[in-house]
Amino acid sequence: MLLLRHCQGVTRVGLLKTQRLLNSVATPSVTGCVGSLCARWGSSHGGQESGSYKRSHVPNWRHALAGLLAGTGAVLAYGLHSQAERAATTMVQPIDPPTSMPIFTQDDVTKHRSIEEGVWVTYKGSVYDITEFVSMHPGGDKILLAAGGALEPFWALYAVHSQEHVLEILSEYKVGELSAEDRRKQQTVKSSDPYSTDPVRHPALHVNSLKPFNAEPPAEILSDNYITPSAIFFKRNHLPVPQVDPKAYQLHVEGLPGAEPLVLSLEELKTRFPKHTVTATLQCAGNRRSEMNKVKPVKGLNWGIAAISNATWSGAKLKDVLLAAGYRPELAQQACHVQFEGLDRDATGTTYGASIPLHKAVSDEGDVLLAYEMNGEDLPADHGYPVRVVVPGTVGARNVKWLGKIIVSEEESSSHWQQNDYKGFSPATDWDTVDFKSAPAIQELPIQSAITQPAEGATLDRRAEEVTVKGYAWSGGGREVVRVDVSLDGGQTWKVAQLQGGEKPQPGRAWAWKLWELTAPLPPATQELEIVCKAVDNSYNMQPDTVAPIWNLRGVLSNAWHRVKVTIREDEEE
Amino acid sequence: MLLLRHCQGVTRVGLLKTQRLLNSVATPSVTGCVGSLCARWGSSHGGQESGSYKRSHVPNWRHALAGLLAGTGAVLAYGLHSQAERAATTMVQPIDPPTSMPIFTQDDVTKHRSIEEGVWVTYKGSVYDITEFVSMHPGGDKILLAAGGALEPFWALYAVHSQEHVLEILSEYKVGELSAEDRRKQQTVKSSDPYSTDPVRHPALHVNSLKPFNAEPPAEILSDNYITPSAIFFKRNHLPVPQVDPKAYQLHVEGLPGAEPLVLSLEELKTRFPKHTVTATLQCAGNRRSEMNKVKPVKGLNWGIAAISNATWSGAKLKDVLLAAGYRPELAQQACHVQFEGLDRDATGTTYGASIPLHKAVSDEGDVLLAYEMNGEDLPADHGYPVRVVVPGTVGARNVKWLGKIIVSEEESSSHWQQNDYKGFSPATDWDTVDFKSAPAIQELPIQSAITQPAEGATLDRRAEEVTVKGYAWSGGGREVVRVDVSLDGGQTWKVAQLQGGEKPQPGRAWAWKLWELTAPLPPATQELEIVCKAVDNSYNMQPDTVAPIWNLRGVLSNAWHRVKVTIREDEEE
C-alpha cells in the first residue's frame, strides 16, 4: 500500500512549470505527443504491446521452423535467442546528462506523492513533475504507484513504456536533477527490471506481450505434434518469471484443521510420493479472443487460436500430498476449496493465486498433479520450475506455476484472477454493469476446436483436386471429443473428420486433445471456400454457431465454430 | 429369435392369388390403399399415432387443469380416465364372419413363415397371405415376427395398426378361414393386449404414443412447479407396463467375480440399505425432437419441449447395493459398466435394457439410486413400480424402470436401446451410412433450456407494456445452470433472466433444473417478437444457435436456442 503524504511545494512548482514550457519549445507539442501516445496505446492496450515487434521479427523464424518440422515427429532444432529482450531495451534513448536545472534530493521527491501536493518521479537521474499528466495516463491511476520514487521498476513491468515517444512526453515534465549523492545511491541499486532474468524463448513464438511474457506457437506448427514440444508450448505469464533455487525451494501446505502446516522440499516431494504421469491439454481462457475482438473490442491479450497446447506432466498427486498434510475425507463438509499461491509476485509483493474445488483436488479420478516434469524433463522456467499445479480439464489460470503454497479453505482464492477475472458474462454485460460476484470462476472449459490448416486467406491450387483440413479439438472436465464435423461451405453441409488421439482414455478422464484431419474433394464451380469446424464431446456438448451471442467483456470462452476463408486458384493453363 | 421354416405351398398360393384378386374388386384398389397407408404412416411413424386423438381430446382438459393450477403449490385434482384406451380400441372394425372361403388349420398357417414359402398370418379367425405386402410394410422386416401366427399380439404392441384403412389393406390378402377348432383355441387364449393392464393416466398429458404410452405435460403447466407432480411427469415407456407383485419382487445383482449373485426382496432393499433422497431432473434424449422434424423428418416420437420433468427420488444407493453384492474398488480395472434389465418385455420376451459406466455407478458423488419412492410416495406404475434406477445427470433412457436385474460387466448392455439407438450423429449421416458403433451411447446430456411461456403464436396486449417470459434450464453431468440469456429480437440483443432453483447444489452434483423468469418492457414499434432463450452451465457450455447443424437422423440431443414467435396486439382505443 502506498501512503500519499502531504508536503509544501507550491512556489517551486510554479517556477518549474515555466521551465517545462521553455523545454517544450525544443520538442513536439505536448498535445500532439499525448495524442500520439494514446492512439498507439489504444490500439495495443491489453498486452499487444509487441505487435509491431512480432510482425517484424517473427516471420523469418516461422518459415525456417516450419521447414524443420516437415514430417511427423521432427526434432525441434533451433538457436535460443533473446532478440526480443534486446530489441525492447535498445529502443530506450538515454536521457541527456545533467543540465543547470534545479537540484533536488530524494527526500524532496518523496514528498510529492499526491495530486494535491504534486506527483513527482525520477527517471535516470532526472526529476519530473507529472501531476498534470496523471489524468491523461492511459494506464489510469496505476501511475500513482510510482509517485515520489523512480519510474524504472514500474516501466520495467509494462514494456509499453519502452518507446521513444513516451520519453518525449516525459521530457515535457522535467523540473530538475536528482542530487549527485542520490544518483549514486540509485545506481548502486541492482537493476530493477524484474524481467531481466526471464528465460530466453523460442523465436517461432508469436509474442502477444513481452513483459509479462505471453506467446503462442504458429497454428500450423501446433497440429504437427500430438505432444507439443515444451519450447513452443504456449506461454501465459502474469508476472516476471521468479528465480527459484531448487535446493532452497519449499512447498507449504496449510489450512488443515488440527494439523501442523506441512513443509516439503523439492527432494521430499519427489521421493515421499508416488510419481504419476498424465497427458493433459492446457488452454488459456482467452484462447481465440481475437475473434471476439472483431465483434466488439474486449479487454485482454489478443490471442489467436494457439493459446492451447498438450504435454505430458509428471509429479506427485495433490491428493497424496493433502493426505500427508492431514486431509481427511470428513473435512469435505467444512472446506470446499484448495488455494494455490505462486512465487511470482508484482511490485507490491502480491503473488499470483487461484483455487480449485476441493472435490476436484481430492478425487482419485481428478488426476491433479504437483508436477515437476514436463515432457520427461524438469519443468522449464516459463512453465513453473521447479513445481507447478496441473489441473487436467481445467482452465490454464488454475494451473498455478512456481507453486509456493497450498491452502485448504472454506473460501476460493481471494486473488484478482479468481475473483475479478476469468469469468464469463452475458453479451449484455459491460464494464459499467458487470458484477464479478454474479458469475462463477471458470474451472472446466467448454468444448473447443479450431482449424490449424489451411490458414485464413490461403490459396489452394485447383490442380490438387482436394483440400486437407487439419485442426485440434478438446473439451474440459475430462470429456472426450467424439466427433469433429467440417464444412467447406460455411456450415451448409458437413463431413466427419478423422480423429487422431492417444490411447483410449478412462471414462471422465479424457484430459488430452485430439488432432483431426479431413481430406475432401475441392468443390467445383466456386473460387472461395469458407471452411468451418465444430466438435462434439461425449456429453454431446456442441460449439455455438457464432461469436456475437457469446461475446463477453473479457473475451474469454471464445468457442464458436472456427471459420477460415480460402480461395482456389484455377489453373489458367488448362 | 424367430426361425423361418421352409414349407410347401406353391399350388395353394397360386390358387389363392386368384381369390384375392376377385376380392379386390369389391374394395378400393390395392395400390390406392397402400399409398394411403404409407402416406399416413410417413407422417405419424415413430409414435405420433395418437396425434389426431390428442388434438381432439386434450384441450378441454388442459384449460380446466390450467385453472386448477393457478398459484404455486396448487393441488392437482383430476378425474382419472381411460378415454384414450377406449378411443383406440373402438377404431378397430370387426372382420366379417366366416364365408365359403377355404378352411385352414393352424398347422397350415404355421408352415408359411418365409418369403420363399409364403407369409401367412391370422387375424380374428381369418387367414391372410401377406407375402407380397412384406416389402411394402412401413415397419420393415418386423412384420415377419408375426409370420405363421396371429397378428393380434403384434398389433397390440403398435397401435398404429388400429386404423380402419389398415384393415382394408389386410382384407385384400385374405385367403381363407381358420378351422373352427383352431378358432376356439385362439378365443380361449386370454386377451393378448399387453397394454390392457396399463395404468390410467392424467388427462392433461399430451399423448405422443398410446401403445407404448408416451406423453408430456402441457409446457405452460411444466414451469408452474419446481417439483413436477408425478401424475404429469413426462412418461416414456418402450413397452407395456409390467404388473409387479411387490411381495414376489426380486432384484438380482450379478457379474461380480468371486461373489454369488445377490437376490434382494423389496423389503430387503428398503431395510438393509440407508435411504437417500435426491432431487433430479430426467429428460428424454428426444426432448424437442419436433424442432428437428421441421428441418428434415427424423425417426422417433415427435416430442415438444416437455419431455423433461423434475422430481425427488428416494431409495438405496446403487453403490451400497453393489458393495453388499461383493463389489470391490479393484474390480474397476476389469469391469467398466453396470447393466440394468427391466421387467418390461416385448412379444419375444426381450426386456428393456441399458447400462451406465461403472465409474458413475460407484462414485460417492454420482448419487445413483435404486429408487422406490417418487415425490414421497411409492413409485407410480408408469415410473417403474416397485423399483427403478435413477441416474442423476444422465439421459432418461438409462434410468431403467421396473428394475429386475443388475449386471456388473466388461461390456455395455447389448440392448437395442444401448447399441443402436440413443446415439448422436453428424447431420451428414443418414440411414444408409449410419454406423451405430461409431458413436458413444448417450449418457450425460448437454446444456438445455426452453421457453414455457408465452406459447408459440400467442398474442400479447400492448397495454400490458411488458412481457413475462418463463422457462426451464438444465444441464447433464451435475453441471449447474449459472445463467439464462433471453432475447426479444431473435438473438440480436440479450437480457439476463432471474434463476429460481432449489438449494445451492454441491459442486458437480447439480442434478435438478432451474426455472427462470424475465419481465421486460414490450419493445416499441414492432408487432412481432421472436423470443429466444439460451442457457450456460458452470462449465460454460452453451447451446448452439440453430437446429440444422445439430440435426441427426434419430432426432436426439435437440438443444439449440429455443425460439417462440408472438405478436403484439395494439390497443385500437387509444
Tab-separated table of N, CA and C in Angstrom, chain A residues 47-51 53-54 82-89 91 156-160 162 193 195-196 198-199 201 205-215 237 239-241 301 382:
chain	number	residue	atom	x	y	z
A	47	GLY	N	-1.871	-5.719	-23.705
A	47	GLY	CA	-0.820	-6.694	-23.904
A	47	GLY	C	-0.388	-6.899	-25.333
A	48	GLN	N	-0.929	-6.124	-26.237
A	48	GLN	CA	-0.492	-6.300	-27.618
A	48	GLN	C	0.721	-5.419	-27.902
A	49	GLU	N	1.388	-5.040	-26.846
A	49	GLU	CA	2.478	-4.074	-26.971
A	49	GLU	C	3.476	-4.468	-28.039
A	50	SER	N	3.673	-5.754	-28.185
A	50	SER	CA	4.746	-6.200	-29.054
A	50	SER	C	4.263	-6.527	-30.453
A	51	GLY	N	3.072	-6.050	-30.755
A	51	GLY	CA	2.513	-6.379	-32.067
A	51	GLY	C	3.459	-6.036	-33.201
A	53	TYR	N	6.649	-5.498	-33.085
A	53	TYR	CA	7.853	-6.322	-32.966
A	53	TYR	C	7.609	-7.705	-33.574
A	54	LYS	N	6.477	-8.271	-33.161
A	54	LYS	CA	6.147	-9.616	-33.611
A	54	LYS	C	6.165	-9.678	-35.136
A	82	SER	N	17.687	-14.059	-27.622
A	82	SER	CA	16.976	-13.112	-26.767
A	82	SER	C	16.849	-11.789	-27.497
A	83	GLN	N	16.664	-11.904	-28.786
A	83	GLN	CA	16.468	-10.699	-29.581
A	83	GLN	C	15.353	-9.829	-29.047
A	84	ALA	N	14.311	-10.484	-28.611
A	84	ALA	CA	13.149	-9.727	-28.163
A	84	ALA	C	13.538	-8.788	-27.032
A	85	GLU	N	14.226	-9.346	-26.042
A	85	GLU	CA	14.686	-8.536	-24.916
A	85	GLU	C	15.517	-7.355	-25.414
A	86	ARG	N	16.491	-7.664	-26.269
A	86	ARG	CA	17.406	-6.617	-26.714
A	86	ARG	C	16.669	-5.575	-27.537
A	87	ALA	N	15.782	-6.028	-28.371
A	87	ALA	CA	15.049	-5.089	-29.214
A	87	ALA	C	14.287	-4.091	-28.354
A	88	ALA	N	13.650	-4.601	-27.310
A	88	ALA	CA	12.862	-3.712	-26.467
A	88	ALA	C	13.766	-2.738	-25.723
A	89	THR	N	14.922	-3.221	-25.263
A	89	THR	CA	15.802	-2.386	-24.454
A	89	THR	C	16.436	-1.274	-25.269
A	91	MET	N	15.430	0.331	-27.653
A	91	MET	CA	14.536	1.390	-28.095
A	91	MET	C	14.539	2.570	-27.122
A	156	ALA	N	9.493	-1.139	-16.038
A	156	ALA	CA	10.039	-2.459	-16.334
A	156	ALA	C	8.930	-3.515	-16.344
A	157	LEU	N	7.904	-3.282	-15.546
A	157	LEU	CA	6.782	-4.237	-15.507
A	157	LEU	C	5.925	-4.140	-16.756
A	158	TYR	N	5.870	-2.958	-17.365
A	158	TYR	CA	4.981	-2.752	-18.510
A	158	TYR	C	5.784	-2.200	-19.682
A	159	ALA	N	6.136	-3.103	-20.587
A	159	ALA	CA	7.075	-2.765	-21.647
A	159	ALA	C	6.536	-1.707	-22.609
A	160	VAL	N	5.259	-1.389	-22.518
A	160	VAL	CA	4.685	-0.383	-23.406
A	160	VAL	C	5.405	0.964	-23.246
A	162	SER	N	8.584	1.401	-23.078
A	162	SER	CA	9.906	1.412	-23.710
A	162	SER	C	9.818	1.875	-25.148
A	193	ASP	N	14.844	-4.189	-13.264
A	193	ASP	CA	13.927	-4.787	-14.231
A	193	ASP	C	13.633	-6.222	-13.816
A	195	TYR	N	12.056	-8.370	-15.153
A	195	TYR	CA	12.016	-9.299	-16.291
A	195	TYR	C	13.402	-9.623	-16.825
A	196	SER	N	14.448	-9.006	-16.203
A	196	SER	CA	15.788	-9.196	-16.754
A	196	SER	C	16.247	-10.638	-16.643
A	198	ASP	N	14.128	-13.214	-16.974
A	198	ASP	CA	13.233	-14.115	-17.714
A	198	ASP	C	14.070	-14.983	-18.654
A	199	PRO	N	13.640	-16.202	-18.894
A	199	PRO	CA	14.413	-17.087	-19.775
A	199	PRO	C	14.348	-16.613	-21.229
A	201	ARG	N	13.467	-17.303	-25.092
A	201	ARG	CA	12.344	-18.084	-25.632
A	201	ARG	C	12.570	-18.476	-27.089
A	205	LEU	N	7.767	-18.353	-31.591
A	205	LEU	CA	6.543	-17.973	-30.876
A	205	LEU	C	6.000	-16.627	-31.355
A	206	HIS	N	4.709	-16.520	-31.471
A	206	HIS	CA	4.053	-15.239	-31.731
A	206	HIS	C	3.859	-14.545	-30.387
A	207	VAL	N	4.517	-13.422	-30.217
A	207	VAL	CA	4.504	-12.762	-28.909
A	207	VAL	C	3.305	-11.818	-28.810
A	208	ASN	N	2.474	-12.049	-27.811
A	208	ASN	CA	1.339	-11.160	-27.566
A	208	ASN	C	1.678	-10.081	-26.554
A	209	SER	N	2.630	-10.372	-25.675
A	209	SER	CA	3.060	-9.426	-24.656
A	209	SER	C	4.436	-9.886	-24.195
A	210	LEU	N	5.374	-8.929	-24.107
A	210	LEU	CA	6.742	-9.308	-23.765
A	210	LEU	C	6.955	-9.276	-22.255
A	211	LYS	N	6.346	-8.300	-21.577
A	211	LYS	CA	6.514	-8.171	-20.129
A	211	LYS	C	5.158	-7.892	-19.512
A	212	PRO	N	4.507	-8.842	-18.943
A	212	PRO	CA	4.879	-10.256	-18.795
A	212	PRO	C	4.834	-10.989	-20.133
A	213	PHE	N	5.540	-12.112	-20.180
A	213	PHE	CA	5.689	-12.808	-21.446
A	213	PHE	C	4.464	-13.677	-21.747
A	214	ASN	N	3.847	-13.407	-22.896
A	214	ASN	CA	2.696	-14.182	-23.342
A	214	ASN	C	2.834	-14.433	-24.829
A	215	ALA	N	2.818	-15.687	-25.214
A	215	ALA	CA	3.085	-16.006	-26.610
A	215	ALA	C	2.461	-17.345	-26.966
A	237	ASN	N	2.232	-15.914	-18.869
A	237	ASN	CA	2.731	-15.430	-17.583
A	237	ASN	C	1.981	-14.167	-17.190
A	239	LEU	N	3.231	-12.334	-14.555
A	239	LEU	CA	4.238	-11.555	-13.819
A	239	LEU	C	5.612	-12.034	-14.274
A	240	PRO	N	6.676	-11.401	-13.779
A	240	PRO	CA	8.011	-11.890	-14.144
A	240	PRO	C	8.208	-13.336	-13.680
A	241	VAL	N	9.047	-14.065	-14.416
A	241	VAL	CA	9.372	-15.436	-14.026
A	241	VAL	C	10.269	-15.394	-12.790
A	301	LEU	N	-5.309	-9.986	-23.735
A	301	LEU	CA	-4.340	-10.313	-24.782
A	301	LEU	C	-5.075	-10.826	-26.020
A	382	ASP	N	9.610	-21.106	-17.817
A	382	ASP	CA	8.339	-20.472	-18.189
A	382	ASP	C	7.125	-21.297	-17.765
